[in-house]
């Protein structure tokens, strides 16, 4: 069983969110006694800007106090991710892609020299040995289809920073057949292996 879990909720909805419900169920099954850090993105995250980029590409020992403050949230988000054995992400598909707040989270944690590095053989993720489960909810987009630009993107980003064990639980196409979709997702949760 995982000891430390990072739960990321990307749904703008706090009530009636299918992705939040799936995340609840995944955690109840796999990590009922784990220490869970919750990162709720419902209110968004700051977007990276020129000051952030400059601070990020300044050597840590040379950063000014203002630059350290600029990166403080990013450092916290990276620390949450680094500490977790299991990452559970509630991913609603908005307009075929990830919610803007989740993209902002990705931009804050994908940092060269911190969560990945470039080598002569190409990029290398530094956050290895972790497992991620992505709880997908969509109204009309079929998870994994050619119009789903969310799950493949998130799987790629996680792999890029070293998290290659990524599983997807999908309650997709809810507007077409919610009952069947929810039953399918529930069955997927029930078959997730515990460790």
Coordinates of N, CA and C in Angstrom, one line a residue:
X1 N 0.8 -1.2 0.0 CA 0.0 0.0 0.0 C 0.9 1.3 0.0
X2 N 0.5 2.3 -0.8 CA 1.3 3.5 -0.8 C 1.2 4.2 0.6
X3 N 2.4 4.8 1.0 CA 2.5 5.5 2.2 C 2.0 7.0 2.1
X4 N 2.4 7.6 1.0 CA 2.1 9.0 0.8 C 1.5 9.2 -0.6
X5 N 0.4 9.9 -0.6 CA -0.4 10.1 -1.8 C -0.6 11.6 -2.1
X6 N -0.5 11.9 -3.3 CA -0.8 13.3 -3.8 C -2.1 13.2 -4.6
X7 N -3.1 13.9 -4.1 CA -4.4 13.9 -4.9 C -4.5 15.3 -5.5
X8 N -4.7 15.2 -6.8 CA -4.9 16.5 -7.6 C -6.3 16.5 -8.2
X9 N -7.1 17.5 -7.8 CA -8.4 17.6 -8.4 C -8.4 18.8 -9.4
X10 N -8.7 18.5 -10.6 CA -8.7 19.5 -11.7 C -10.1 20.0 -12.1
X11 N -11.1 19.4 -11.5 CA -12.5 19.9 -11.9 C -12.8 21.2 -11.3
X12 N -13.4 22.1 -12.1 CA -13.8 23.4 -11.6 C -15.0 23.2 -10.7
X13 N -15.7 22.1 -10.8 CA -16.9 21.8 -10.0 C -16.5 21.1 -8.7
X14 N -17.0 21.6 -7.6 CA -16.7 20.9 -6.3 C -17.9 19.9 -6.0
X15 N -19.1 20.2 -6.4 CA -20.2 19.4 -6.2 C -20.6 18.7 -7.5
X16 N -21.0 17.5 -7.5 CA -21.4 16.8 -8.7 C -20.3 16.5 -9.7
X17 N -19.1 16.5 -9.3 CA -18.0 16.2 -10.2 C -17.7 14.7 -10.2
X18 N -17.8 14.1 -11.4 CA -17.5 12.7 -11.6 C -16.1 12.4 -11.4
X19 N -15.2 13.3 -11.8 CA -13.7 13.0 -11.6 C -13.4 13.0 -10.1
X20 N -14.0 13.9 -9.4 CA -13.7 14.0 -7.9 C -14.3 12.7 -7.2
X21 N -15.5 12.3 -7.7 CA -16.1 11.0 -7.1 C -15.2 9.8 -7.4
X22 N -14.7 9.7 -8.6 CA -13.8 8.6 -9.0 C -12.5 8.7 -8.2
X23 N -12.0 9.8 -8.0 CA -10.8 10.0 -7.2 C -11.0 9.5 -5.7
X24 N -12.2 9.9 -5.2 CA -12.6 9.5 -3.8 C -12.5 7.9 -3.8
X25 N -13.1 7.3 -4.8 CA -13.3 5.9 -4.8 C -11.9 5.2 -4.9
X26 N -11.1 5.7 -5.8 CA -9.7 5.2 -6.0 C -8.9 5.2 -4.7
X27 N -9.0 6.4 -4.0 CA -8.3 6.5 -2.7 C -8.8 5.6 -1.6
X28 N -10.2 5.4 -1.6 CA -10.8 4.5 -0.6 C -10.3 3.1 -0.9
X29 N -10.1 2.7 -2.1 CA -9.7 1.3 -2.4 C -8.2 1.1 -2.2
X30 N -7.4 2.0 -2.7 CA -6.0 1.8 -2.7 C -5.2 2.4 -1.5
X31 N -5.7 3.4 -0.9 CA -4.9 4.1 0.1 C -5.8 4.6 1.3
X32 N -6.6 3.8 1.9 CA -7.5 4.2 2.9 C -6.8 4.8 4.2
X33 N -5.5 4.3 4.4 CA -4.8 4.7 5.6 C -3.6 5.6 5.3
X34 N -3.4 5.9 4.0 CA -2.2 6.7 3.6 C -2.4 8.2 4.0
X35 N -1.2 8.8 4.1 CA -1.2 10.2 4.3 C -1.4 10.9 2.9
X36 N -2.5 11.7 2.8 CA -2.9 12.2 1.5 C -2.7 13.8 1.5
X37 N -1.9 14.2 0.6 CA -1.8 15.7 0.3 C -2.8 16.0 -0.8
X38 N -3.7 17.0 -0.5 CA -4.7 17.4 -1.5 C -4.3 18.7 -2.2
X39 N -4.2 18.7 -3.5 CA -4.0 19.9 -4.3 C -5.2 20.1 -5.1
X40 N -6.1 21.0 -4.7 CA -7.3 21.3 -5.4 C -7.1 22.5 -6.4
X41 N -7.3 22.3 -7.6 CA -7.0 23.3 -8.6 C -8.2 24.1 -9.0
X42 N -9.3 23.9 -8.3 CA -10.6 24.6 -8.7 C -10.5 26.1 -8.8
X43 N -9.6 26.7 -8.1 CA -9.5 28.2 -8.2 C -8.3 28.6 -9.0
X44 N -7.7 27.6 -9.7 CA -6.6 27.9 -10.6 C -5.3 28.1 -9.9
X45 N -4.2 28.2 -10.8 CA -2.9 28.5 -10.3 C -2.3 29.6 -11.2
X46 N -1.4 30.4 -10.7 CA -0.8 31.4 -11.5 C -0.1 30.8 -12.7
X47 N -0.2 31.6 -13.8 CA 0.5 31.1 -15.0 C 1.9 31.6 -14.9
X48 N 2.8 30.8 -15.6 CA 4.2 31.2 -15.6 C 4.3 32.5 -16.5
X49 N 5.3 33.3 -16.1 CA 5.5 34.6 -16.9 C 7.0 34.8 -17.0
X50 N 7.4 35.9 -17.5 CA 8.8 36.2 -17.8 C 9.6 36.2 -16.5
X51 N 9.1 36.7 -15.4 CA 9.8 36.7 -14.2 C 10.0 35.3 -13.7
X52 N 9.0 34.4 -13.8 CA 9.1 33.0 -13.4 C 10.2 32.3 -14.2
X53 N 10.2 32.5 -15.5 CA 11.1 31.9 -16.4 C 12.5 32.3 -16.1
X54 N 12.7 33.6 -15.8 CA 14.1 34.1 -15.5 C 14.5 33.5 -14.2
X55 N 13.6 33.5 -13.2 CA 14.0 32.9 -11.9 C 14.3 31.4 -12.0
X56 N 13.5 30.7 -12.8 CA 13.8 29.3 -13.0 C 15.1 29.0 -13.6
X57 N 15.5 29.8 -14.5 CA 16.8 29.6 -15.3 C 18.0 30.3 -14.6
X58 N 17.8 30.9 -13.5 CA 18.9 31.4 -12.7 C 19.3 30.3 -11.7
X59 N 20.6 30.1 -11.6 CA 21.1 29.0 -10.7 C 20.6 29.3 -9.3
X60 N 20.2 28.2 -8.6 CA 19.5 28.4 -7.3 C 20.3 29.3 -6.3
X61 N 21.6 29.1 -6.3 CA 22.4 29.9 -5.3 C 22.5 31.3 -5.7
X62 N 22.2 31.7 -7.0 CA 22.3 33.0 -7.4 C 21.0 33.8 -7.4
X63 N 19.9 33.1 -7.1 CA 18.6 33.7 -7.1 C 18.5 34.8 -6.0
X64 N 17.8 35.9 -6.4 CA 17.5 37.0 -5.5 C 16.4 36.5 -4.6
X65 N 16.2 37.2 -3.5 CA 15.0 36.9 -2.7 C 13.7 37.0 -3.5
X66 N 13.6 38.0 -4.4 CA 12.4 38.1 -5.2 C 12.2 36.9 -6.1
X67 N 13.3 36.4 -6.7 CA 13.2 35.2 -7.5 C 12.8 34.0 -6.7
X68 N 13.4 33.8 -5.5 CA 13.0 32.7 -4.7 C 11.5 32.8 -4.3
X69 N 11.0 34.0 -4.1 CA 9.6 34.1 -3.8 C 8.7 33.8 -5.1
X70 N 9.2 34.2 -6.2 CA 8.5 33.9 -7.5 C 8.4 32.4 -7.7
X71 N 9.4 31.6 -7.3 CA 9.4 30.1 -7.5 C 8.8 29.4 -6.2
X72 N 8.4 30.1 -5.2 CA 8.0 29.4 -4.0 C 6.8 28.4 -4.2
X73 N 5.8 28.9 -4.9 CA 4.7 27.9 -5.2 C 5.2 26.7 -6.0
X74 N 5.9 27.0 -7.0 CA 6.5 25.9 -7.8 C 7.3 24.9 -7.0
X75 N 8.1 25.4 -6.1 CA 8.9 24.6 -5.2 C 8.0 23.7 -4.3
X76 N 6.9 24.3 -3.8 CA 5.9 23.6 -3.0 C 5.3 22.5 -3.8
X77 N 4.8 22.8 -5.0 CA 4.2 21.8 -5.9 C 5.1 20.6 -6.2
X78 N 6.4 21.0 -6.5 CA 7.4 19.9 -6.8 C 7.6 19.1 -5.6
X79 N 7.7 19.7 -4.4 CA 7.9 18.9 -3.2 C 6.8 18.0 -2.9
X80 N 5.5 18.4 -3.2 CA 4.4 17.5 -3.0 C 4.5 16.3 -3.9
X81 N 4.9 16.6 -5.2 CA 5.0 15.5 -6.2 C 6.2 14.6 -5.8
X82 N 7.3 15.1 -5.4 CA 8.4 14.3 -5.0 C 8.2 13.4 -3.9
X83 N 7.4 13.9 -2.9 CA 7.1 13.1 -1.7 C 6.2 12.0 -1.9
X84 N 5.4 12.0 -2.9 CA 4.3 11.0 -3.1 C 4.8 9.7 -3.7
X85 N 4.2 8.6 -3.2 CA 4.4 7.3 -3.8 C 3.4 7.1 -4.9
X86 N 2.2 7.6 -4.7 CA 1.1 7.5 -5.6 C 0.5 8.8 -5.9
X87 N 0.2 9.1 -7.1 CA -0.4 10.4 -7.6 C -1.7 10.0 -8.2
X88 N -2.8 10.6 -7.7 CA -4.1 10.3 -8.2 C -4.7 11.6 -8.7
X89 N -5.0 11.7 -10.0 CA -5.4 12.9 -10.7 C -6.8 12.8 -11.2
X90 N -7.7 13.7 -10.7 CA -9.0 13.8 -11.3 C -9.0 14.7 -12.5
X91 N -9.2 14.1 -13.7 CA -9.1 14.8 -14.9 C -10.4 14.9 -15.7
X92 N -11.1 16.0 -15.6 CA -12.2 16.2 -16.5 C -11.7 16.7 -17.9
X93 N -12.3 16.2 -18.9 CA -11.8 16.7 -20.2 C -12.7 17.9 -20.6
X94 N -12.0 19.0 -20.8 CA -12.7 20.3 -21.1 C -12.3 20.6 -22.6
X95 N -13.3 20.6 -23.5 CA -13.0 21.0 -24.8 C -11.9 20.2 -25.4
X96 N -11.9 18.9 -25.2 CA -11.0 17.9 -25.8 C -9.6 17.9 -25.1
X97 N -9.3 18.8 -24.1 CA -8.0 18.8 -23.5 C -8.1 18.9 -22.0
X98 N -7.0 19.2 -21.4 CA -6.9 19.3 -19.9 C -7.4 20.7 -19.5
X99 N -8.0 20.8 -18.3 CA -8.4 22.1 -17.8 C -7.2 23.0 -17.7
X100 N -7.4 24.3 -17.9 CA -6.3 25.3 -17.9 C -5.5 25.2 -16.6
X101 N -6.2 25.0 -15.4 CA -5.6 24.9 -14.2 C -4.6 23.8 -14.1
X102 N -4.9 22.6 -14.7 CA -4.0 21.5 -14.7 C -2.8 21.8 -15.6
X103 N -3.0 22.4 -16.7 CA -1.9 22.8 -17.6 C -1.0 23.8 -16.8
X104 N -1.6 24.7 -16.0 CA -0.7 25.6 -15.2 C 0.1 24.8 -14.2
X105 N -0.5 23.7 -13.6 CA 0.2 22.9 -12.6 C 1.4 22.2 -13.3
X106 N 1.1 21.7 -14.5 CA 2.2 21.0 -15.3 C 3.3 22.0 -15.5
X107 N 3.0 23.2 -15.9 CA 4.1 24.2 -16.2 C 4.9 24.6 -14.9
X108 N 4.2 24.5 -13.7 CA 4.9 24.8 -12.5 C 5.8 23.6 -12.0
X109 N 5.5 22.4 -12.4 CA 6.3 21.2 -11.9 C 7.3 20.7 -12.9
X110 N 7.1 21.0 -14.2 CA 8.0 20.4 -15.2 C 9.2 21.4 -15.3
X111 N 10.2 21.2 -14.5 CA 11.4 22.1 -14.4 C 12.7 21.3 -14.7
X112 N 13.4 21.9 -15.7 CA 14.7 21.3 -16.1 C 15.6 21.3 -14.9
X113 N 16.3 20.2 -14.6 CA 17.2 20.2 -13.5 C 16.6 19.9 -12.2
X114 N 15.3 19.9 -12.2 CA 14.6 19.6 -10.9 C 13.7 18.3 -11.0
X115 N 12.8 18.3 -12.0 CA 12.0 17.1 -12.2 C 12.4 16.3 -13.5
X116 N 13.2 16.9 -14.4 CA 13.8 16.2 -15.5 C 15.1 16.9 -15.8
X117 N 15.9 16.2 -16.7 CA 17.2 16.8 -17.1 C 17.4 16.4 -18.5
X118 N 18.2 17.1 -19.2 CA 18.6 16.8 -20.6 C 20.0 16.1 -20.5
X119 N 20.1 15.0 -21.2 CA 21.4 14.2 -21.3 C 21.7 14.0 -22.7
X120 N 22.9 13.5 -23.0 CA 23.3 13.2 -24.4 C 22.3 12.2 -25.0
X121 N 21.7 11.4 -24.2 CA 20.7 10.5 -24.8 C 19.3 11.0 -24.9
X122 N 19.1 12.3 -24.5 CA 17.8 12.9 -24.5 C 17.3 13.2 -23.1
X123 N 16.1 13.7 -23.0 CA 15.5 14.0 -21.7 C 15.4 12.8 -20.8
X124 N 15.6 13.0 -19.5 CA 15.5 12.0 -18.5 C 14.6 12.5 -17.4
X125 N 13.5 11.8 -17.1 CA 12.7 12.1 -15.9 C 13.4 11.8 -14.6
X126 N 13.2 12.6 -13.6 CA 13.9 12.4 -12.3 C 13.0 11.9 -11.2
X127 N 11.7 11.8 -11.5 CA 10.7 11.4 -10.5 C 10.3 10.0 -10.7
X128 N 11.3 9.1 -10.6 CA 11.0 7.7 -11.0 C 10.5 6.9 -9.7
X129 N 10.0 5.7 -10.0 CA 9.5 4.9 -8.9 C 8.2 5.2 -8.3
X130 N 7.4 6.0 -9.1 CA 6.1 6.4 -8.6 C 5.0 5.8 -9.5
X131 N 3.8 5.8 -9.0 CA 2.6 5.3 -9.8 C 1.6 6.4 -9.8
X132 N 1.0 6.6 -11.0 CA -0.1 7.6 -11.1 C -1.3 6.9 -11.7
X133 N -2.5 7.3 -11.1 CA -3.8 6.9 -11.7 C -4.5 8.2 -12.0
X134 N -5.0 8.2 -13.2 CA -5.8 9.3 -13.8 C -7.2 8.9 -13.9
X135 N -8.1 9.7 -13.2 CA -9.5 9.5 -13.2 C -10.2 10.4 -14.2
X136 N -10.5 9.9 -15.3 CA -11.0 10.8 -16.4 C -12.5 10.8 -16.4
X137 N -13.1 12.0 -16.7 CA -14.5 12.2 -16.9 C -14.7 13.1 -18.1
X138 N -15.6 12.6 -19.0 CA -15.9 13.5 -20.2 C -17.4 13.4 -20.5
X139 N -17.9 14.4 -21.1 CA -19.3 14.4 -21.6 C -19.4 13.7 -22.9
X140 N -18.6 14.0 -23.9 CA -18.8 13.3 -25.2 C -17.5 12.7 -25.8
X141 N -16.4 13.1 -25.2 CA -15.1 12.6 -25.7 C -14.8 11.2 -25.2
X142 N -14.5 10.3 -26.1 CA -14.1 8.9 -25.7 C -12.6 8.9 -25.3
X143 N -12.3 8.5 -24.1 CA -11.0 8.4 -23.6 C -10.1 7.6 -24.5
X144 N -9.0 8.1 -24.9 CA -8.0 7.4 -25.8 C -8.3 7.5 -27.2
X145 N -9.4 8.2 -27.6 CA -9.7 8.4 -29.0 C -8.9 9.5 -29.7
X146 N -9.0 9.6 -31.0 CA -8.2 10.6 -31.7 C -8.6 12.1 -31.3
X147 N -9.8 12.3 -30.7 CA -10.1 13.6 -30.3 C -9.9 13.8 -28.8
X148 N -9.3 12.9 -28.1 CA -8.9 13.0 -26.7 C -7.5 13.5 -26.6
X149 N -7.3 14.8 -26.4 CA -6.0 15.4 -26.3 C -5.6 15.6 -24.8
X150 N -6.4 15.0 -23.9 CA -6.1 15.2 -22.5 C -5.3 14.0 -21.9
X151 N -5.8 12.8 -22.1 CA -5.2 11.7 -21.4 C -3.8 11.4 -22.0
X152 N -3.7 11.4 -23.3 CA -2.4 11.2 -23.9 C -1.4 12.2 -23.5
X153 N -1.8 13.5 -23.4 CA -0.9 14.6 -23.0 C -0.5 14.4 -21.6
X154 N -1.4 14.1 -20.7 CA -1.0 13.9 -19.3 C -0.1 12.7 -19.1
X155 N -0.4 11.6 -19.8 CA 0.5 10.4 -19.7 C 1.9 10.8 -20.2
X156 N 2.0 11.5 -21.3 CA 3.3 11.9 -21.8 C 4.0 12.8 -20.8
X157 N 3.3 13.8 -20.3 CA 4.0 14.7 -19.3 C 4.5 14.0 -18.1
X158 N 3.7 13.1 -17.5 CA 4.1 12.4 -16.4 C 5.3 11.5 -16.7
X159 N 5.3 10.8 -17.9 CA 6.4 10.0 -18.3 C 7.7 10.9 -18.5
X160 N 7.5 12.1 -19.0 CA 8.6 13.0 -19.2 C 9.4 13.3 -17.9
X161 N 8.6 13.4 -16.8 CA 9.3 13.7 -15.5 C 9.6 12.5 -14.8
X162 N 9.4 11.3 -15.4 CA 9.8 10.1 -14.8 C 8.7 9.1 -14.3
X163 N 7.5 9.6 -14.3 CA 6.4 8.7 -13.8 C 5.8 8.0 -15.0
X164 N 6.3 6.8 -15.2 CA 5.9 6.0 -16.3 C 4.8 5.0 -16.1
X165 N 4.6 4.7 -14.8 CA 3.5 3.8 -14.5 C 2.2 4.6 -14.3
X166 N 1.4 4.7 -15.4 CA 0.3 5.5 -15.4 C -0.9 4.7 -15.8
X167 N -2.0 4.7 -15.0 CA -3.2 3.9 -15.3 C -4.3 4.9 -15.5
X168 N -5.3 4.6 -16.3 CA -6.4 5.5 -16.6 C -7.7 4.8 -16.2
X169 N -8.5 5.4 -15.4 CA -9.9 5.0 -15.1 C -10.8 6.0 -15.8
X170 N -11.7 5.6 -16.7 CA -12.4 6.5 -17.5 C -13.9 6.4 -17.4
X171 N -14.6 7.5 -17.0 CA -16.0 7.6 -17.1 C -16.2 8.6 -18.2
X172 N -16.2 8.1 -19.4 CA -16.2 8.9 -20.6 C -17.6 8.9 -21.3
X173 N -17.8 9.9 -22.2 CA -19.0 10.0 -23.0 C -20.3 9.9 -22.1
X174 N -20.2 10.6 -20.9 CA -21.3 10.6 -20.0 C -22.6 11.2 -20.5
X175 N -22.5 12.1 -21.4 CA -23.7 12.7 -22.0 C -24.5 11.7 -22.9
X176 N -23.8 10.6 -23.3 CA -24.4 9.7 -24.2 C -25.0 8.5 -23.5
X177 N -24.3 8.0 -22.5 CA -24.8 6.8 -21.7 C -24.1 6.8 -20.3
X178 N -24.6 7.7 -19.5 CA -24.0 7.9 -18.2 C -24.0 6.6 -17.3
X179 N -25.1 5.9 -17.3 CA -25.1 4.7 -16.5 C -24.1 3.7 -16.9
X180 N -23.9 3.4 -18.2 CA -22.9 2.4 -18.6 C -21.5 2.9 -18.4
X181 N -21.3 4.2 -18.6 CA -20.0 4.8 -18.4 C -19.6 4.7 -16.9
X182 N -20.5 5.0 -16.0 CA -20.2 5.0 -14.6 C -19.9 3.6 -14.1
X183 N -20.7 2.6 -14.6 CA -20.5 1.2 -14.3 C -19.2 0.7 -14.7
X184 N -18.8 1.1 -15.9 CA -17.5 0.7 -16.5 C -16.4 1.3 -15.6
X185 N -16.5 2.5 -15.3 CA -15.4 3.2 -14.5 C -15.4 2.5 -13.1
X186 N -16.5 2.2 -12.5 CA -16.6 1.6 -11.2 C -15.9 0.2 -11.2
X187 N -16.1 -0.5 -12.3 CA -15.4 -1.8 -12.5 C -13.9 -1.7 -12.6
X188 N -13.5 -0.6 -13.3 CA -12.1 -0.3 -13.4 C -11.4 -0.1 -12.1
X189 N -12.1 0.7 -11.2 CA -11.6 1.0 -9.9 C -11.5 -0.3 -9.1
X190 N -12.5 -1.1 -9.2 CA -12.5 -2.4 -8.5 C -11.3 -3.3 -8.9
X191 N -10.8 -3.2 -10.1 CA -9.7 -4.1 -10.5 C -8.4 -3.5 -10.4
X192 N -8.3 -2.2 -9.8 CA -6.9 -1.7 -9.6 C -6.2 -2.5 -8.6
X193 N -4.9 -2.8 -8.9 CA -4.2 -3.5 -7.9 C -3.7 -2.7 -6.8
X194 N -3.6 -3.2 -5.6 CA -3.4 -2.5 -4.4 C -1.9 -2.0 -4.3
X195 N -1.0 -2.6 -4.9 CA 0.4 -2.1 -4.8 C 1.1 -2.3 -6.1

